[in-house]
């Protein structure tokens, strides 16, 4: 299992709109991709901004490429998202899931 993480920040005034964009557009676009296993969205207030941490789960690099293209290490931030964000990480991180106490994912397998 590959875990993909990415962080961005929106001004508090744009946070609800960005949250809705992530759920309604980005997460919805991931659902039909074979090998995508779900995602989490974490939020925290940070002064006048809201920080978002996006964590998604994938079976293979090829599945990630279907979403992100060949350069899977670069963040996918479309113009409509950029308009809502104060700043964002240009790069994402990929990890191998080594242990799962929740039981939804197993090393090397899906849920």
XYZ file of N, CA and C in Angstrom:
333
model
N 0.849 -1.171 0.000
C 0.000 0.000 0.000
C 0.891 1.230 0.000
N 0.596 2.169 -0.867
C 1.335 3.430 -0.938
C 0.461 4.517 -0.325
N 1.054 5.298 0.567
C 0.366 6.417 1.190
C 0.960 7.701 0.611
N 0.087 8.551 0.089
C 0.488 9.814 -0.547
C -0.001 10.947 0.346
N 0.905 11.853 0.745
C 0.520 12.966 1.609
C 0.888 14.292 0.961
N 0.069 15.299 1.269
C 0.284 16.645 0.721
C -0.350 17.661 1.653
N 0.288 18.828 1.782
C -0.182 19.873 2.684
C -0.381 21.183 1.935
N -1.455 21.884 2.308
C -1.720 23.220 1.764
C -2.389 24.062 2.833
N -2.466 25.380 2.589
C -3.071 26.290 3.530
C -3.960 27.290 2.791
N -5.115 27.561 3.382
C -6.047 28.552 2.838
C -6.308 29.602 3.907
N -6.551 30.838 3.482
C -7.017 31.828 4.441
C -8.336 31.334 5.016
N -8.593 31.652 6.276
C -9.797 31.159 6.940
C -11.057 31.490 6.130
N -11.072 32.626 5.474
C -12.236 33.034 4.681
C -12.482 32.121 3.480
N -11.450 31.406 3.018
C -11.573 30.525 1.852
C -11.577 29.042 2.229
N -11.430 28.738 3.514
C -11.263 27.350 3.945
C -12.483 26.488 3.616
N -13.669 26.972 3.870
C -14.869 26.170 3.596
C -15.012 25.892 2.109
N -14.699 26.884 1.286
C -14.787 26.693 -0.165
C -13.749 25.691 -0.636
N -12.532 25.745 -0.079
C -11.511 24.780 -0.484
C -11.875 23.377 -0.019
N -12.394 23.256 1.191
C -12.842 21.960 1.710
C -13.887 21.368 0.750
N -14.858 22.160 0.363
C -15.903 21.687 -0.553
C -15.317 21.294 -1.901
N -14.335 22.051 -2.396
C -13.671 21.724 -3.661
C -12.955 20.376 -3.562
N -12.223 20.170 -2.471
C -11.510 18.900 -2.295
C -12.471 17.712 -2.302
N -13.532 17.821 -1.543
C -14.475 16.711 -1.438
C -15.244 16.519 -2.746
N -15.787 17.605 -3.277
C -16.672 17.504 -4.430
C -15.984 17.306 -5.758
N -14.746 17.785 -5.876
C -14.044 17.702 -7.155
C -12.875 16.721 -7.108
N -11.933 16.959 -6.219
C -10.715 16.133 -6.196
C -11.028 14.717 -5.732
N -11.625 14.571 -4.557
C -11.906 13.227 -4.053
C -12.868 12.483 -4.973
N -13.834 13.195 -5.527
C -14.774 12.551 -6.463
C -14.049 12.032 -7.701
N -13.007 12.745 -8.159
C -12.267 12.307 -9.345
C -11.390 11.086 -9.067
N -11.096 10.822 -7.796
C -10.268 9.669 -7.432
C -11.068 8.371 -7.369
N -12.345 8.473 -7.057
C -13.172 7.283 -6.836
C -13.117 6.258 -7.964
N -13.196 6.668 -9.240
C -13.206 5.644 -10.293
C -11.833 5.062 -10.641
N -10.763 5.587 -10.059
C -9.428 5.100 -10.415
C -9.184 3.749 -9.741
N -8.948 2.744 -10.573
C -8.652 1.407 -10.056
C -7.313 1.471 -9.314
N -7.304 1.010 -8.095
C -6.082 1.059 -7.287
C -6.076 2.207 -6.292
N -7.054 3.106 -6.369
C -7.202 4.132 -5.328
C -8.024 3.523 -4.208
N -7.551 3.631 -2.974
C -8.178 2.938 -1.846
C -8.807 3.863 -0.819
N -8.905 5.141 -1.132
C -9.552 6.066 -0.208
C -8.625 7.192 0.192
N -9.192 8.130 0.956
C -8.421 9.305 1.353
C -8.957 9.858 2.663
N -8.103 10.566 3.351
C -8.455 11.320 4.544
C -8.154 12.789 4.271
N -8.943 13.649 4.884
C -8.671 15.081 4.863
C -8.577 15.544 6.306
N -7.414 16.054 6.687
C -7.198 16.594 8.030
C -7.157 18.115 7.924
N -7.711 18.794 8.927
C -7.706 20.254 8.957
C -7.294 20.731 10.342
N -6.604 21.877 10.369
C -6.315 22.513 11.653
C -6.190 24.006 11.442
N -6.671 24.760 12.413
C -6.550 26.206 12.365
C -5.122 26.578 12.703
N -4.597 27.531 11.950
C -3.225 28.001 12.161
C -3.227 29.521 11.977
N -3.618 30.228 13.025
C -3.721 31.683 12.932
C -4.868 32.079 12.022
N -4.564 32.882 11.001
C -5.599 33.330 10.063
C -5.783 32.356 8.904
N -5.172 31.192 9.009
C -5.245 30.183 7.949
C -5.770 28.857 8.485
N -6.180 28.043 7.558
C -6.524 26.668 7.875
C -5.578 25.791 7.064
N -4.905 24.889 7.753
C -3.992 23.965 7.088
C -4.741 22.675 6.788
N -4.538 22.180 5.580
C -5.143 20.925 5.141
C -4.040 19.910 4.881
N -4.231 18.727 5.375
C -3.334 17.610 5.082
C -4.180 16.567 4.361
N -3.783 16.230 3.144
C -4.501 15.251 2.340
C -3.686 13.965 2.348
N -4.332 12.878 2.735
C -3.675 11.577 2.808
C -4.493 10.610 1.957
N -3.864 10.052 0.941
C -4.582 9.109 0.085
C -3.828 7.786 0.027
N -4.563 6.742 -0.307
C -4.042 5.375 -0.269
C -4.167 4.738 -1.648
N -3.103 4.072 -2.068
C -3.014 3.538 -3.433
C -2.392 2.155 -3.429
N -2.826 1.334 -4.372
C -2.243 0.001 -4.523
C -0.904 0.039 -5.246
N -0.798 0.895 -6.274
C 0.394 0.884 -7.131
C 0.780 2.297 -7.566
N 2.011 2.421 -8.018
C 2.490 3.676 -8.607
C 1.689 3.989 -9.863
N 1.338 2.968 -10.625
C 0.561 3.176 -11.853
C -0.803 3.810 -11.556
N -1.412 3.424 -10.464
C -2.692 4.030 -10.077
C -2.501 5.507 -9.750
N -1.430 5.833 -9.049
C -1.133 7.238 -8.751
C -0.901 8.001 -10.043
N -0.182 7.400 -10.987
C 0.092 8.059 -12.275
C -1.192 8.349 -13.051
N -2.189 7.513 -12.907
C -3.457 7.774 -13.581
C -4.056 9.092 -13.106
N -3.849 9.412 -11.852
C -4.317 10.688 -11.302
C -3.321 11.816 -11.545
N -2.045 11.579 -11.203
C -1.058 12.655 -11.137
C -0.191 12.804 -12.379
N -0.218 11.852 -13.278
C 0.679 11.884 -14.418
C 2.013 11.235 -14.070
N 2.944 11.349 -14.985
C 4.243 10.680 -14.814
C 5.042 11.212 -13.628
N 4.943 12.507 -13.348
C 5.710 13.117 -12.254
C 4.897 13.054 -10.967
N 4.824 11.879 -10.369
C 3.963 11.695 -9.205
C 4.438 12.459 -7.973
N 5.649 12.933 -7.973
C 6.165 13.692 -6.842
C 5.736 15.146 -6.819
N 5.177 15.639 -7.915
C 4.710 17.024 -7.984
C 3.245 17.099 -7.585
N 2.902 18.157 -6.879
C 1.514 18.356 -6.461
C 0.637 18.698 -7.662
N -0.582 18.179 -7.641
C -1.585 18.469 -8.667
C -2.487 19.575 -8.128
N -2.243 20.825 -8.537
C -3.025 21.950 -8.026
C -3.559 22.728 -9.221
N -4.833 22.549 -9.502
C -5.459 23.202 -10.648
C -5.739 24.672 -10.341
N -5.921 25.488 -11.380
C -6.137 26.936 -11.177
C -7.271 27.273 -10.211
N -8.368 26.530 -10.248
C -9.481 26.826 -9.337
C -9.102 26.574 -7.878
N -8.212 25.628 -7.644
C -7.712 25.384 -6.290
C -6.713 26.465 -5.892
N -5.827 26.820 -6.798
C -4.830 27.862 -6.516
C -5.496 29.167 -6.093
N -6.644 29.460 -6.686
C -7.357 30.702 -6.370
C -7.849 30.723 -4.922
N -8.031 29.554 -4.315
C -8.537 29.468 -2.946
C -7.436 29.313 -1.906
N -6.231 28.988 -2.343
C -5.151 28.677 -1.413
C -4.230 29.861 -1.176
N -3.761 29.993 0.062
C -2.749 30.994 0.400
C -1.370 30.488 -0.011
N -1.125 29.201 0.211
C 0.116 28.568 -0.232
C -0.056 27.057 -0.159
N 0.866 26.351 -0.792
C 0.790 24.891 -0.814
C 2.167 24.322 -1.093
N 2.349 23.080 -0.682
C 3.595 22.376 -0.962
C 3.625 22.016 -2.444
N 4.737 22.257 -3.078
C 4.894 21.940 -4.504
C 5.057 20.434 -4.733
N 5.481 19.742 -3.686
C 5.759 18.312 -3.821
C 4.940 17.515 -2.818
N 4.662 16.283 -3.159
C 3.959 15.354 -2.276
C 4.968 14.343 -1.750
N 4.557 13.604 -0.742
C 5.402 12.549 -0.185
C 4.696 11.217 -0.370
N 5.485 10.203 -0.632
C 4.961 8.846 -0.773
C 5.649 7.948 0.244
N 4.841 7.129 0.901
C 5.334 6.212 1.920
C 4.771 4.820 1.649
N 5.459 3.821 2.118
C 4.916 2.465 2.139
C 4.276 2.261 3.496
N 3.036 1.814 3.498
C 2.354 1.538 4.757
C 3.017 0.332 5.412
N 3.585 0.544 6.582
C 4.326 -0.512 7.256
C 3.508 -1.225 8.329
N 2.494 -0.547 8.873
C 1.683 -1.152 9.919
C 0.360 -0.419 9.999
N -0.709 -1.149 10.275
C -2.058 -0.585 10.331
C -2.785 -1.136 11.544
N -3.056 -0.296 12.549
C -3.773 -0.755 13.743
C -5.290 -0.665 13.589
N -5.752 0.016 12.550
C -7.186 0.162 12.327
C -7.764 -1.080 11.675
N -6.990 -1.716 10.815
C -7.441 -2.932 10.185
C -7.984 -2.748 8.789
N -8.027 -1.535 8.299
C -8.557 -1.277 6.975
C -7.581 -1.590 5.866
N -6.303 -1.541 6.159
C -5.286 -1.762 5.147
C -4.275 -2.769 5.679
N -3.757 -3.570 4.796
C -2.715 -4.515 5.191
C -1.495 -4.268 4.308
N -0.343 -4.458 4.859
C 0.881 -4.253 4.078
C 0.838 -5.083 2.819
N 1.039 -4.400 1.687
C 1.079 -5.088 0.411
C -0.286 -5.422 -0.157
N -1.345 -5.055 0.519
C -2.672 -5.409 0.011
C -3.654 -4.278 0.143
N -4.842 -4.490 -0.319
C -5.894 -3.482 -0.234
C -6.792 -3.741 0.954
N -7.908 -3.018 0.955
C -8.841 -3.239 2.066
C -9.948 -4.148 1.657
